[in-house]
PDB file of C-alpha atoms in Angstrom:
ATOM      1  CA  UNK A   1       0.000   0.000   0.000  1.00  0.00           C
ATOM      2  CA  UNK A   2       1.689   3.822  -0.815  1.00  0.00           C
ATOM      3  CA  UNK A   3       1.536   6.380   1.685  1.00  0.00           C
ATOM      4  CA  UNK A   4       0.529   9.848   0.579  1.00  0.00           C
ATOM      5  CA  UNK A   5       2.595  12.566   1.966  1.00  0.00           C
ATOM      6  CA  UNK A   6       0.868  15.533   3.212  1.00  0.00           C
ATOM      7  CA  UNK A   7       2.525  18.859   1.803  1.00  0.00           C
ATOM      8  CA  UNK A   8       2.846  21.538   4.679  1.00  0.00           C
ATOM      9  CA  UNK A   9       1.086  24.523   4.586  1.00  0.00           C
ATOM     10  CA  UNK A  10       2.270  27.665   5.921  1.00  0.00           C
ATOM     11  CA  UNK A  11       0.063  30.593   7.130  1.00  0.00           C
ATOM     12  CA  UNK A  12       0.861  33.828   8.150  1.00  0.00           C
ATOM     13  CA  UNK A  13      -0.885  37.479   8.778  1.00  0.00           C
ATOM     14  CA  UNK A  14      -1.367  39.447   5.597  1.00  0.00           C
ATOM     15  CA  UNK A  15       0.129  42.418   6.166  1.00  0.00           C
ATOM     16  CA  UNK A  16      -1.770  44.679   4.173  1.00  0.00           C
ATOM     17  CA  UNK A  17      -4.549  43.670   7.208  1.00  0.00           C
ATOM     18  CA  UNK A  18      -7.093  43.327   4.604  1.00  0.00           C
ATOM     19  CA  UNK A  19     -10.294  42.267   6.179  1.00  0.00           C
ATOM     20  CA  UNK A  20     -11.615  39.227   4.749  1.00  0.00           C
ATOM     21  CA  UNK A  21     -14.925  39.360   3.600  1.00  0.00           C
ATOM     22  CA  UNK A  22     -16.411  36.014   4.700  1.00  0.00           C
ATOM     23  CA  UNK A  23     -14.715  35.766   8.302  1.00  0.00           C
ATOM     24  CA  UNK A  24     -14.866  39.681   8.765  1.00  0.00           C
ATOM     25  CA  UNK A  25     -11.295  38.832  10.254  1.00  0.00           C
ATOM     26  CA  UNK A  26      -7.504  39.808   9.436  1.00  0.00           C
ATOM     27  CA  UNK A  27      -5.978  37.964   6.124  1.00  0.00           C
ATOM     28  CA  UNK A  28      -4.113  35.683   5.993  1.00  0.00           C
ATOM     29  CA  UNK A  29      -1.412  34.578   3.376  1.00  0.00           C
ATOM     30  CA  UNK A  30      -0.454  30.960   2.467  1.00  0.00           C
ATOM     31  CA  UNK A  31       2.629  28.847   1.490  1.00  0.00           C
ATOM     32  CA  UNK A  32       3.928  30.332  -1.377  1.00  0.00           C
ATOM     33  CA  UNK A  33       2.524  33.682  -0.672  1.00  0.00           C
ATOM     34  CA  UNK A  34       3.639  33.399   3.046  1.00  0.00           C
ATOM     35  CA  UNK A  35       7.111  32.531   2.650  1.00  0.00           C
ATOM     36  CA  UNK A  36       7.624  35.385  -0.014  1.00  0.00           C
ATOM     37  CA  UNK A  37       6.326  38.282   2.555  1.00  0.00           C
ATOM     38  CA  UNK A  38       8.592  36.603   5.570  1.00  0.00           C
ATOM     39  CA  UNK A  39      11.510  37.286   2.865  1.00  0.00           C
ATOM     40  CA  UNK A  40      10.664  40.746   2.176  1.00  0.00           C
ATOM     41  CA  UNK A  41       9.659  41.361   5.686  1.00  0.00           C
ATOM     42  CA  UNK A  42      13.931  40.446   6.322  1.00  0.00           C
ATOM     43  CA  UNK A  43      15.484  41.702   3.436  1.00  0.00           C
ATOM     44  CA  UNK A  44      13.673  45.395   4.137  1.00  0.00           C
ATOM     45  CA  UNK A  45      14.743  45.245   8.280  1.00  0.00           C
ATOM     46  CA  UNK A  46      17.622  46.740   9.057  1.00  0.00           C
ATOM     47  CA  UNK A  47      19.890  45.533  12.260  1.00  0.00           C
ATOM     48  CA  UNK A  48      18.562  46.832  15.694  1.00  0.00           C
ATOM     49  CA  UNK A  49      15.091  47.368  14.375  1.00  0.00           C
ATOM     50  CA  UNK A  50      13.490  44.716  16.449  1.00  0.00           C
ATOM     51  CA  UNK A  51      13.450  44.974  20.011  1.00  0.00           C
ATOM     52  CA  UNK A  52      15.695  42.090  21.884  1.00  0.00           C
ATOM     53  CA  UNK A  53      16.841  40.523  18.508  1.00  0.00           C
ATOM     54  CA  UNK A  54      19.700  43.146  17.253  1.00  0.00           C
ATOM     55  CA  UNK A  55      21.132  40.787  14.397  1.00  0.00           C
ATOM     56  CA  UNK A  56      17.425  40.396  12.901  1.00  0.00           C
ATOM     57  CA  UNK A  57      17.414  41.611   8.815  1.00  0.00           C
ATOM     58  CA  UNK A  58      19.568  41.792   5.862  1.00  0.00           C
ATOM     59  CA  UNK A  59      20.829  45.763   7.126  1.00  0.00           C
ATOM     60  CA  UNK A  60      20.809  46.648   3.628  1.00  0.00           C
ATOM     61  CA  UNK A  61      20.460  50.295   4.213  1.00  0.00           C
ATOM     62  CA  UNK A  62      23.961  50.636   5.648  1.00  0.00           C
ATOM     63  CA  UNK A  63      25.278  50.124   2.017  1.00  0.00           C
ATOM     64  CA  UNK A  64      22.943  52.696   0.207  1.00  0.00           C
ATOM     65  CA  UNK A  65      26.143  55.535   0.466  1.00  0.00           C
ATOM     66  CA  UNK A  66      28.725  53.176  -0.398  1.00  0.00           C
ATOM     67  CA  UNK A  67      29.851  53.104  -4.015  1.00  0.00           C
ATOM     68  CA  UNK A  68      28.547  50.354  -5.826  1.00  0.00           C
ATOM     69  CA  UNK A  69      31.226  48.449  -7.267  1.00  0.00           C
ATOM     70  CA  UNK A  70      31.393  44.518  -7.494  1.00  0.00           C
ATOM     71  CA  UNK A  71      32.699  44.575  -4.013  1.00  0.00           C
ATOM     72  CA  UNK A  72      29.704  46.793  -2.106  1.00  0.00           C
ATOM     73  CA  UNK A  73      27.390  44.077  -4.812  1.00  0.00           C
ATOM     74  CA  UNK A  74      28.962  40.837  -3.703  1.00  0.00           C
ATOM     75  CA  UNK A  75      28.729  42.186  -0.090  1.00  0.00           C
ATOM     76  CA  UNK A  76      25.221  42.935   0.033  1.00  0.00           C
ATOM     77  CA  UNK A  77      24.511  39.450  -1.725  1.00  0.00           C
ATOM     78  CA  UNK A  78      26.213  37.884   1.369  1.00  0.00           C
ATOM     79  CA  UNK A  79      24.080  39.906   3.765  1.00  0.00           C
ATOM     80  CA  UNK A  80      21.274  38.649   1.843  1.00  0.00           C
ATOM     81  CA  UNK A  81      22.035  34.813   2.241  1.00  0.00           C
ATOM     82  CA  UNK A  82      23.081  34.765   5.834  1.00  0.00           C
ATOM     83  CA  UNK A  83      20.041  36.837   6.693  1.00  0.00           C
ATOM     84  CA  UNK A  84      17.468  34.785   4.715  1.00  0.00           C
ATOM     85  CA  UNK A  85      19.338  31.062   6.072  1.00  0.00           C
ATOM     86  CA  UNK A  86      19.585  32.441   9.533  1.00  0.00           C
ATOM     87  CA  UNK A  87      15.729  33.939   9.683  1.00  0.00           C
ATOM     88  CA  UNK A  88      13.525  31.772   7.081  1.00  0.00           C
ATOM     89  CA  UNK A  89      14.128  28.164   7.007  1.00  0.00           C
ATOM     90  CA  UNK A  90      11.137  27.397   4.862  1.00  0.00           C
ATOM     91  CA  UNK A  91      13.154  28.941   1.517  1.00  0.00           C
ATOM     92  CA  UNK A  92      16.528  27.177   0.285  1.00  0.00           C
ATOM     93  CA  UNK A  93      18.187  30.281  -1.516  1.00  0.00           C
ATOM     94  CA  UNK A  94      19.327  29.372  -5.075  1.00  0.00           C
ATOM     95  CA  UNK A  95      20.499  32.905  -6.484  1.00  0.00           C
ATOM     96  CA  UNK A  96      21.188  36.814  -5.659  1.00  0.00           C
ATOM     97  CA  UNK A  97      21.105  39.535  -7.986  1.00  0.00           C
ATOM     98  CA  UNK A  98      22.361  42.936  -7.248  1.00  0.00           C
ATOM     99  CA  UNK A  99      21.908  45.579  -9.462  1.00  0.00           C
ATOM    100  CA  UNK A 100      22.370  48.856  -9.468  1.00  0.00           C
ATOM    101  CA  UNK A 101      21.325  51.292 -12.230  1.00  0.00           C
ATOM    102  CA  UNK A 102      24.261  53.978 -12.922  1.00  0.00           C
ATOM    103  CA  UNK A 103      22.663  57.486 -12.164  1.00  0.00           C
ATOM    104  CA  UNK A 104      19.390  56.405 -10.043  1.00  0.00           C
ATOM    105  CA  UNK A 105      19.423  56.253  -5.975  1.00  0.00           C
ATOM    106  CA  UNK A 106      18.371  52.950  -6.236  1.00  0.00           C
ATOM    107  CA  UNK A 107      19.322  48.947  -5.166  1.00  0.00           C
ATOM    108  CA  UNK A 108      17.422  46.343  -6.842  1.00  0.00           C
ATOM    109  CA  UNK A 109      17.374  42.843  -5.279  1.00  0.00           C
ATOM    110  CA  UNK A 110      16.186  39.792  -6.774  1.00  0.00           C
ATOM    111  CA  UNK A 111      16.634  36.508  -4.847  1.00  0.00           C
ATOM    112  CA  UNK A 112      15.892  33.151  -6.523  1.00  0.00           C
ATOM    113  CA  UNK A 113      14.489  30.082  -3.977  1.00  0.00           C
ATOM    114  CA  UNK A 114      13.228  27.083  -3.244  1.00  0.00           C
ATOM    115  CA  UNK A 115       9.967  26.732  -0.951  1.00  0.00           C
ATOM    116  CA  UNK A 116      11.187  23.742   0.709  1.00  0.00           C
ATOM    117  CA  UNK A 117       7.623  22.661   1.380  1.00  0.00           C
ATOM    118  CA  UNK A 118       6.683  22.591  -2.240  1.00  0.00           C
ATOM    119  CA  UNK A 119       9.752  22.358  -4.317  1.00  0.00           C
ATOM    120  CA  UNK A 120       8.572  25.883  -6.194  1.00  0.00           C
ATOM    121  CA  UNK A 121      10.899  28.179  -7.176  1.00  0.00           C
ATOM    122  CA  UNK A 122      10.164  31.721  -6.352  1.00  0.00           C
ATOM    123  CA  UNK A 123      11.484  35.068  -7.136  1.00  0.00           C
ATOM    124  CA  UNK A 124      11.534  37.127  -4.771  1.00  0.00           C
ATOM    125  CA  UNK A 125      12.462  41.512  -5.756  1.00  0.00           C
ATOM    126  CA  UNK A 126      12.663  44.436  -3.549  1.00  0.00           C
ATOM    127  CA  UNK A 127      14.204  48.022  -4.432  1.00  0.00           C
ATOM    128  CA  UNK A 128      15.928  50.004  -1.407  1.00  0.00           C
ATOM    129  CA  UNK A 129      16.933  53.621  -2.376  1.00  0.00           C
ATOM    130  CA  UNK A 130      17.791  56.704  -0.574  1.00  0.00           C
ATOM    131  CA  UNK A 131      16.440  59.898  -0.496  1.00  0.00           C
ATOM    132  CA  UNK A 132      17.350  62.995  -1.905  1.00  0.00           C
TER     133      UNK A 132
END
């Protein structure tokens, strides 16, 4: 006789707080979905952000006035792993992409994953820039 493996499903708040319309309670989010706004949620805190967990986030602002070069890029790419292995288990990271238009204030990040849950790959793209 086969046994059927159950896939996990993940849950988390939606923070947008939509209500939802048939349980006139908060939103939620689900696997896919859920794991991709945990990652954003990291790569967009910056150390010392949370109270009592000082190491939590990628701290990718502290590398918005530093000149991008393939250094400052390979750098931020390694803040990106460590932060997303050390804070989301439920994503295997596959790729980061730094780029950085010439003449624009802006960072954008594109991590490639695995939901480990699933086996879907995901792409996952933020933009951090500084104001003028």
């Amino acid at each position: 006789m086969a046994t059927i493996a159950r896939q996990e499903t993940y849950k988390d708040l939606d923070f947008s707080f939509k209500q939802n319309p048939n349980t006139n309670d908060v939103g939620i989010k689900k696997n896919n979905a859920a794991v991709i706004q945990s990652c954003l949620n990291i790569l967009q805190t910056n150390h010392g952000e949370r109270p009592f967990n000082y190491n939590f986030g990628a701290n990718l602002r502290a590398y918005l006035f530093e000149n991008m070069t393939n250094t400052t890029a390979a750098n931020m790419a390694t803040s990106v792993n460590v932060a997303l292995a050390n804070s989301e288990p439920r994503l295997q990271v596959l790729n980061t992409n730094i780029q950085a238009p010439r003449g624009s204030n802006e960072v954008i990040i594109t991590v490639t994953g695995r939901v480990k849950s699933s086996n879907e790959i995901v792409d996952i793209a933020t933009t951090i820039e500084r104001l003028r």
